[in-house]
Amino acid sequence: MAETLDRDPLSLLGESARRELERRAGESGLSPAALAAQLLARVLTGTNGREIAQTRAEGEDLARSLLPRLIHELRTPVGSLLMLSEMLDAEAGGDPARAAHNVHRVRMLVSDIQTLLEEVAELSALQRGAVLPRPGEVRVATLVAELVRLHRALAAEHSVTFELQIEPSAPAVVRTDRSRLDRALQILLRNAIRAGANGRVALCVSLDGEPPEGRIVFAVVDRGAPLPPAGERSVFQPFALADARTRRAHGGGSLALPIAAATATVLGGTVSAESSADATTFRLTLPA
């Protein structure tokens, strides 16, 4: 049995069925594996396909809107790179210290551009259904302890006190994709630590509802710059934030928070934001 499970699932189809699947995948723009997963989901949930078509149309709209925003975001660092290259050319044989400083700035800008392009690719893959979760048993206490350990240095750098709280009601084990959950929580924690400079950041784990229908909630609370009311929604839109004052603090100039939201959707959950005068809370909610 284990030998069969290790094979490519599509190889289990007959020749004619596999050819038909590949033909329909080519017409839809999906990979055969992604189309097979959608067809299976349709069978299991009884959907008539309209939800899938709507989701795909929304993904295509997002892709079209991302392009002009991406171009806008890239103009500033690319313009700076051109200016710095001219300065480096003019400084050739001149002040070594100034040249070294400009070389460092060039490297930082290139790194920013590379990160932006990688985030665009990741968000695009999540939105078009190219990322399928690989669920397994995840021990909650182990996961959050590793997250705290990984972010302790960043918290110290920003003079942030890092707190962890696991409610007694929280499940000890949750079945989900460990790497995807870790990715989403890391984004929320880094965002909170940078926004909560000289304050406190807390990661709280609890259960919403009763087993087996209950949902596990990972709440990340920071005491930094609060979001404006409209920002509670727009912070999850690519390159958008309602208030420029909190744009940098809450990641409005990148795709990190939209990636966290899209990852939660892939895992069958949601990410939401709630802001008050003294704190901003991001909640990642998943089936428990």
mmCIF file of C-alpha atoms in Angstrom:
data_model
loop_
_atom_site.group_PDB
_atom_site.id
_atom_site.type_symbol
_atom_site.label_atom_id
_atom_site.label_comp_id
_atom_site.label_asym_id
_atom_site.label_seq_id
_atom_site.Cartn_x
_atom_site.Cartn_y
_atom_site.Cartn_z
ATOM 1 C CA MET A 1 0.000 0.000 0.000
ATOM 2 C CA ALA A 2 2.783 2.449 0.896
ATOM 3 C CA GLU A 3 4.404 1.776 -2.482
ATOM 4 C CA THR A 4 1.197 2.813 -4.259
ATOM 5 C CA LEU A 5 0.874 6.041 -2.267
ATOM 6 C CA ASP A 6 4.414 7.081 -3.194
ATOM 7 C CA ARG A 7 3.550 7.044 -6.902
ATOM 8 C CA ASP A 8 2.343 10.037 -8.902
ATOM 9 C CA PRO A 9 -1.439 10.060 -8.214
ATOM 10 C CA LEU A 10 -2.141 10.884 -11.875
ATOM 11 C CA SER A 11 -0.446 7.649 -12.920
ATOM 12 C CA LEU A 12 -3.330 5.788 -11.290
ATOM 13 C CA LEU A 13 -5.697 7.116 -13.976
ATOM 14 C CA GLY A 14 -6.327 5.253 -17.205
ATOM 15 C CA GLU A 15 -4.634 6.484 -20.373
ATOM 16 C CA SER A 16 -7.774 8.093 -21.840
ATOM 17 C CA ALA A 17 -8.726 9.726 -18.530
ATOM 18 C CA ARG A 18 -5.245 11.128 -18.108
ATOM 19 C CA ARG A 19 -5.251 12.563 -21.655
ATOM 20 C CA GLU A 20 -8.650 14.179 -21.050
ATOM 21 C CA LEU A 21 -7.441 15.670 -17.763
ATOM 22 C CA GLU A 22 -4.339 17.095 -19.450
ATOM 23 C CA ARG A 23 -6.466 18.565 -22.257
ATOM 24 C CA ARG A 24 -8.854 20.270 -19.861
ATOM 25 C CA ALA A 25 -5.935 21.476 -17.715
ATOM 26 C CA GLY A 26 -4.366 23.089 -20.790
ATOM 27 C CA GLU A 27 -7.629 24.885 -21.582
ATOM 28 C CA SER A 28 -8.071 26.119 -18.007
ATOM 29 C CA GLY A 29 -4.472 27.265 -17.513
ATOM 30 C CA LEU A 30 -4.013 25.005 -14.483
ATOM 31 C CA SER A 31 -1.627 22.130 -13.978
ATOM 32 C CA PRO A 32 -3.190 18.637 -14.272
ATOM 33 C CA ALA A 33 -2.599 18.080 -10.527
ATOM 34 C CA ALA A 34 -4.307 21.375 -9.576
ATOM 35 C CA LEU A 35 -7.272 20.649 -11.847
ATOM 36 C CA ALA A 36 -7.585 17.132 -10.414
ATOM 37 C CA ALA A 37 -7.614 18.594 -6.888
ATOM 38 C CA GLN A 38 -10.372 21.051 -7.859
ATOM 39 C CA LEU A 39 -12.465 18.289 -9.444
ATOM 40 C CA LEU A 40 -12.046 16.149 -6.327
ATOM 41 C CA ALA A 41 -13.037 19.076 -4.098
ATOM 42 C CA ARG A 42 -16.129 19.576 -6.259
ATOM 43 C CA VAL A 43 -17.125 15.960 -5.817
ATOM 44 C CA LEU A 44 -16.532 16.005 -2.052
ATOM 45 C CA THR A 45 -18.328 19.306 -1.396
ATOM 46 C CA GLY A 46 -21.044 19.028 -4.037
ATOM 47 C CA THR A 47 -20.201 22.425 -5.557
ATOM 48 C CA ASN A 48 -21.424 23.090 -9.084
ATOM 49 C CA GLY A 49 -18.238 24.800 -10.133
ATOM 50 C CA ARG A 50 -19.494 28.391 -9.945
ATOM 51 C CA GLU A 51 -17.501 29.020 -6.763
ATOM 52 C CA ILE A 52 -14.325 27.791 -8.463
ATOM 53 C CA ALA A 53 -14.966 29.973 -11.517
ATOM 54 C CA GLN A 54 -15.594 32.990 -9.295
ATOM 55 C CA THR A 55 -12.418 32.370 -7.273
ATOM 56 C CA ARG A 56 -10.400 32.033 -10.464
ATOM 57 C CA ALA A 57 -11.895 35.251 -11.902
ATOM 58 C CA GLU A 58 -11.003 37.098 -8.691
ATOM 59 C CA GLY A 59 -7.456 35.743 -8.941
ATOM 60 C CA GLU A 60 -7.171 36.976 -12.533
ATOM 61 C CA ASP A 61 -8.451 40.422 -11.499
ATOM 62 C CA LEU A 62 -5.844 40.499 -8.728
ATOM 63 C CA ALA A 63 -3.083 39.558 -11.163
ATOM 64 C CA ARG A 64 -4.108 42.379 -13.518
ATOM 65 C CA SER A 65 -4.198 44.922 -10.699
ATOM 66 C CA LEU A 66 -0.855 43.752 -9.292
ATOM 67 C CA LEU A 67 1.109 44.607 -12.410
ATOM 68 C CA PRO A 68 0.692 48.426 -12.354
ATOM 69 C CA ARG A 69 1.238 48.441 -8.579
ATOM 70 C CA LEU A 70 4.380 46.372 -8.962
ATOM 71 C CA ILE A 71 5.698 48.748 -11.631
ATOM 72 C CA HIS A 72 4.975 51.695 -9.331
ATOM 73 C CA GLU A 73 6.781 50.037 -6.399
ATOM 74 C CA LEU A 74 9.818 49.203 -8.528
ATOM 75 C CA ARG A 75 10.263 52.688 -10.014
ATOM 76 C CA THR A 76 11.714 54.222 -6.847
ATOM 77 C CA PRO A 77 14.426 51.601 -6.093
ATOM 78 C CA VAL A 78 15.348 51.269 -9.773
ATOM 79 C CA GLY A 79 15.663 55.057 -10.071
ATOM 80 C CA SER A 80 17.845 55.091 -6.962
ATOM 81 C CA LEU A 81 20.036 52.343 -8.412
ATOM 82 C CA LEU A 82 20.595 54.345 -11.584
ATOM 83 C CA MET A 83 21.482 57.461 -9.574
ATOM 84 C CA LEU A 84 23.863 55.540 -7.297
ATOM 85 C CA SER A 85 25.558 53.877 -10.257
ATOM 86 C CA GLU A 86 26.258 57.329 -11.715
ATOM 87 C CA MET A 87 27.634 58.491 -8.374
ATOM 88 C CA LEU A 88 29.860 55.423 -8.109
ATOM 89 C CA ASP A 89 31.149 56.065 -11.614
ATOM 90 C CA ALA A 90 31.929 59.681 -10.703
ATOM 91 C CA GLU A 91 33.626 58.610 -7.451
ATOM 92 C CA ALA A 92 35.879 56.049 -9.126
ATOM 93 C CA GLY A 93 39.351 56.695 -7.750
ATOM 94 C CA GLY A 94 37.951 59.222 -5.277
ATOM 95 C CA ASP A 95 36.720 58.790 -1.689
ATOM 96 C CA PRO A 96 36.806 55.030 -0.852
ATOM 97 C CA ALA A 97 34.582 55.413 2.216
ATOM 98 C CA ARG A 98 31.823 57.196 0.281
ATOM 99 C CA ALA A 99 32.055 54.666 -2.537
ATOM 100 C CA ALA A 100 31.763 51.784 -0.058
ATOM 101 C CA HIS A 101 28.681 53.412 1.492
ATOM 102 C CA ASN A 102 27.015 53.714 -1.916
ATOM 103 C CA VAL A 103 27.897 50.111 -2.786
ATOM 104 C CA HIS A 104 26.158 49.033 0.437
ATOM 105 C CA ARG A 105 23.069 51.051 -0.522
ATOM 106 C CA VAL A 106 23.032 49.444 -3.963
ATOM 107 C CA ARG A 107 23.114 45.996 -2.402
ATOM 108 C CA MET A 108 20.258 46.864 -0.047
ATOM 109 C CA LEU A 109 18.122 48.141 -2.926
ATOM 110 C CA VAL A 110 18.809 45.045 -5.005
ATOM 111 C CA SER A 111 17.869 42.883 -2.010
ATOM 112 C CA ASP A 112 14.601 44.823 -1.619
ATOM 113 C CA ILE A 113 13.757 44.306 -5.298
ATOM 114 C CA GLN A 114 14.553 40.596 -5.068
ATOM 115 C CA THR A 115 12.305 40.229 -1.994
ATOM 116 C CA LEU A 116 9.486 42.078 -3.741
ATOM 117 C CA LEU A 117 9.677 39.853 -6.814
ATOM 118 C CA GLU A 118 9.739 36.706 -4.676
ATOM 119 C CA GLU A 119 6.671 37.920 -2.759
ATOM 120 C CA VAL A 120 4.810 38.649 -6.008
ATOM 121 C CA ALA A 121 5.556 35.110 -7.214
ATOM 122 C CA GLU A 122 4.430 33.605 -3.893
ATOM 123 C CA LEU A 123 1.197 35.595 -3.713
ATOM 124 C CA SER A 124 0.397 34.784 -7.340
ATOM 125 C CA ALA A 125 0.871 31.053 -6.712
ATOM 126 C CA LEU A 126 -1.375 31.179 -3.629
ATOM 127 C CA GLN A 127 -4.113 33.133 -5.404
ATOM 128 C CA ARG A 128 -4.282 30.946 -8.502
ATOM 129 C CA GLY A 129 -4.512 27.712 -6.513
ATOM 130 C CA ALA A 130 -1.048 26.410 -7.378
ATOM 131 C CA VAL A 131 -0.240 25.826 -3.686
ATOM 132 C CA LEU A 132 -1.850 22.733 -2.148
ATOM 133 C CA PRO A 133 -1.542 22.166 1.623
ATOM 134 C CA ARG A 134 0.171 19.076 2.999
ATOM 135 C CA PRO A 135 -1.587 18.475 6.310
ATOM 136 C CA GLY A 136 0.004 16.675 9.225
ATOM 137 C CA GLU A 137 -0.144 16.719 13.011
ATOM 138 C CA VAL A 138 1.377 19.895 14.466
ATOM 139 C CA ARG A 139 2.120 20.188 18.188
ATOM 140 C CA VAL A 140 1.021 23.692 19.115
ATOM 141 C CA ALA A 141 3.361 24.188 22.100
ATOM 142 C CA THR A 142 6.397 23.129 20.039
ATOM 143 C CA LEU A 143 5.427 25.403 17.136
ATOM 144 C CA VAL A 144 4.954 28.559 19.212
ATOM 145 C CA ALA A 145 8.070 27.895 21.315
ATOM 146 C CA GLU A 146 10.167 27.779 18.140
ATOM 147 C CA LEU A 147 8.528 30.964 16.879
ATOM 148 C CA VAL A 148 9.387 32.772 20.110
ATOM 149 C CA ARG A 149 12.973 31.528 19.952
ATOM 150 C CA LEU A 150 13.372 32.622 16.315
ATOM 151 C CA HIS A 151 12.016 36.135 16.950
ATOM 152 C CA ARG A 152 13.625 36.867 20.322
ATOM 153 C CA ALA A 153 16.608 38.645 18.723
ATOM 154 C CA LEU A 154 14.378 40.789 16.492
ATOM 155 C CA ALA A 155 12.289 41.748 19.518
ATOM 156 C CA ALA A 156 15.423 42.776 21.446
ATOM 157 C CA GLU A 157 16.598 44.843 18.471
ATOM 158 C CA HIS A 158 13.343 46.828 18.559
ATOM 159 C CA SER A 159 13.241 47.007 22.401
ATOM 160 C CA VAL A 160 10.065 44.911 22.420
ATOM 161 C CA THR A 161 8.983 42.632 25.253
ATOM 162 C CA PHE A 162 7.841 39.329 23.759
ATOM 163 C CA GLU A 163 5.090 37.447 25.609
ATOM 164 C CA LEU A 164 3.557 34.000 24.989
ATOM 165 C CA GLN A 165 0.230 32.757 26.316
ATOM 166 C CA ILE A 166 -1.415 29.393 25.557
ATOM 167 C CA GLU A 167 -4.926 29.070 26.974
ATOM 168 C CA PRO A 168 -5.759 25.746 28.702
ATOM 169 C CA SER A 169 -8.602 25.276 26.204
ATOM 170 C CA ALA A 170 -6.253 25.416 23.217
ATOM 171 C CA PRO A 171 -5.761 22.043 21.481
ATOM 172 C CA ALA A 172 -2.391 20.390 21.996
ATOM 173 C CA VAL A 173 -2.323 19.169 18.399
ATOM 174 C CA VAL A 174 -3.807 20.649 15.233
ATOM 175 C CA ARG A 175 -3.863 19.000 11.811
ATOM 176 C CA THR A 176 -2.608 21.425 9.179
ATOM 177 C CA ASP A 177 0.360 22.212 6.931
ATOM 178 C CA ARG A 178 3.174 22.994 9.379
ATOM 179 C CA SER A 179 5.368 24.953 6.963
ATOM 180 C CA ARG A 180 2.499 27.128 5.686
ATOM 181 C CA LEU A 181 1.218 27.866 9.191
ATOM 182 C CA ASP A 182 4.751 28.717 10.299
ATOM 183 C CA ARG A 183 5.149 31.067 7.318
ATOM 184 C CA ALA A 184 1.928 32.961 8.083
ATOM 185 C CA LEU A 185 2.701 33.304 11.803
ATOM 186 C CA GLN A 186 6.248 34.485 11.134
ATOM 187 C CA ILE A 187 4.869 37.258 8.912
ATOM 188 C CA LEU A 188 2.406 38.389 11.593
ATOM 189 C CA LEU A 189 5.061 38.302 14.337
ATOM 190 C CA ARG A 190 7.675 40.240 12.343
ATOM 191 C CA ASN A 191 5.054 42.822 11.421
ATOM 192 C CA ALA A 192 3.965 43.211 15.059
ATOM 193 C CA ILE A 193 7.510 43.461 16.430
ATOM 194 C CA ARG A 194 8.490 46.170 13.943
ATOM 195 C CA ALA A 195 5.291 48.105 14.567
ATOM 196 C CA GLY A 196 5.460 47.675 18.339
ATOM 197 C CA ALA A 197 8.871 49.270 18.843
ATOM 198 C CA ASN A 198 9.577 50.099 22.508
ATOM 199 C CA GLY A 199 6.437 48.248 23.539
ATOM 200 C CA ARG A 200 5.041 44.737 23.990
ATOM 201 C CA VAL A 201 4.084 41.992 21.567
ATOM 202 C CA ALA A 202 2.071 38.975 22.664
ATOM 203 C CA LEU A 203 1.303 35.691 20.912
ATOM 204 C CA CYS A 204 -1.857 34.151 22.370
ATOM 205 C CA VAL A 205 -3.275 30.746 21.412
ATOM 206 C CA SER A 206 -6.854 29.816 22.265
ATOM 207 C CA LEU A 207 -9.870 27.795 21.140
ATOM 208 C CA ASP A 208 -12.929 29.506 19.684
ATOM 209 C CA GLY A 209 -16.000 27.288 20.161
ATOM 210 C CA GLU A 210 -16.298 23.707 21.342
ATOM 211 C CA PRO A 211 -14.654 20.563 19.928
ATOM 212 C CA PRO A 212 -14.920 19.175 17.329
ATOM 213 C CA GLU A 213 -16.334 22.260 15.550
ATOM 214 C CA GLY A 214 -14.079 24.691 17.418
ATOM 215 C CA ARG A 215 -11.370 26.728 15.716
ATOM 216 C CA ILE A 216 -7.869 27.423 16.962
ATOM 217 C CA VAL A 217 -6.955 31.111 17.154
ATOM 218 C CA PHE A 218 -3.415 32.517 17.021
ATOM 219 C CA ALA A 219 -3.667 36.155 18.124
ATOM 220 C CA VAL A 220 -0.676 38.467 17.663
ATOM 221 C CA VAL A 221 -1.046 41.698 19.670
ATOM 222 C CA ASP A 222 1.245 44.711 19.372
ATOM 223 C CA ARG A 223 1.235 47.996 21.264
ATOM 224 C CA GLY A 224 2.683 50.064 18.421
ATOM 225 C CA ALA A 225 1.071 52.490 15.987
ATOM 226 C CA PRO A 226 -2.653 51.624 15.726
ATOM 227 C CA LEU A 227 -4.279 51.075 12.363
ATOM 228 C CA PRO A 228 -6.897 53.559 11.170
ATOM 229 C CA PRO A 229 -10.420 52.065 10.825
ATOM 230 C CA ALA A 230 -10.137 51.588 7.051
ATOM 231 C CA GLY A 231 -6.694 50.039 7.496
ATOM 232 C CA GLU A 232 -8.152 46.935 9.156
ATOM 233 C CA ARG A 233 -9.191 45.769 5.676
ATOM 234 C CA SER A 234 -6.783 47.504 3.352
ATOM 235 C CA VAL A 235 -3.710 46.222 5.206
ATOM 236 C CA PHE A 236 -4.325 42.851 3.518
ATOM 237 C CA GLN A 237 -4.501 44.378 0.033
ATOM 238 C CA PRO A 238 -1.273 44.353 -2.031
ATOM 239 C CA PHE A 239 0.696 47.606 -1.698
ATOM 240 C CA ALA A 240 -2.231 49.355 -0.013
ATOM 241 C CA LEU A 241 -2.795 50.902 3.394
ATOM 242 C CA ALA A 242 -5.305 53.580 4.305
ATOM 243 C CA ASP A 243 -2.952 55.738 6.372
ATOM 244 C CA ALA A 244 0.552 56.575 5.148
ATOM 245 C CA ARG A 245 1.684 57.145 8.753
ATOM 246 C CA THR A 246 1.346 53.438 9.507
ATOM 247 C CA ARG A 247 2.325 52.194 6.038
ATOM 248 C CA ARG A 248 5.894 51.308 6.919
ATOM 249 C CA ALA A 249 5.138 50.032 10.437
ATOM 250 C CA HIS A 250 2.464 47.617 9.279
ATOM 251 C CA GLY A 251 4.053 46.379 6.080
ATOM 252 C CA GLY A 252 1.913 48.434 3.699
ATOM 253 C CA GLY A 253 4.793 48.724 1.237
ATOM 254 C CA SER A 254 5.184 44.972 0.802
ATOM 255 C CA LEU A 255 3.126 41.877 0.129
ATOM 256 C CA ALA A 256 3.833 40.101 3.425
ATOM 257 C CA LEU A 257 0.420 40.588 5.049
ATOM 258 C CA PRO A 258 -1.513 39.731 1.860
ATOM 259 C CA ILE A 259 0.614 36.556 1.664
ATOM 260 C CA ALA A 260 -0.320 35.690 5.272
ATOM 261 C CA ALA A 261 -4.017 36.157 4.458
ATOM 262 C CA ALA A 262 -3.788 34.073 1.269
ATOM 263 C CA THR A 263 -1.884 31.341 3.130
ATOM 264 C CA ALA A 264 -4.596 31.189 5.791
ATOM 265 C CA THR A 265 -7.188 30.755 3.033
ATOM 266 C CA VAL A 266 -5.225 27.848 1.574
ATOM 267 C CA LEU A 267 -5.222 26.262 5.059
ATOM 268 C CA GLY A 268 -9.003 26.666 5.336
ATOM 269 C CA GLY A 269 -8.803 29.609 7.734
ATOM 270 C CA THR A 270 -8.809 33.397 7.882
ATOM 271 C CA VAL A 271 -6.681 36.330 9.019
ATOM 272 C CA SER A 272 -8.284 39.469 10.431
ATOM 273 C CA ALA A 273 -7.111 42.713 12.015
ATOM 274 C CA GLU A 274 -8.627 44.746 14.813
ATOM 275 C CA SER A 275 -7.204 48.016 16.105
ATOM 276 C CA SER A 276 -7.877 50.142 19.170
ATOM 277 C CA ALA A 277 -6.239 53.234 20.620
ATOM 278 C CA ASP A 278 -3.475 51.267 22.330
ATOM 279 C CA ALA A 279 -3.117 47.978 20.424
ATOM 280 C CA THR A 280 -3.510 46.207 17.103
ATOM 281 C CA THR A 281 -4.466 42.522 17.034
ATOM 282 C CA PHE A 282 -4.029 40.166 14.089
ATOM 283 C CA ARG A 283 -5.913 36.856 14.394
ATOM 284 C CA LEU A 284 -5.126 33.769 12.390
ATOM 285 C CA THR A 285 -8.033 31.320 12.771
ATOM 286 C CA LEU A 286 -7.916 27.706 11.556
ATOM 287 C CA PRO A 287 -10.061 24.601 11.946
ATOM 288 C CA ALA A 288 -8.940 22.850 15.111
#
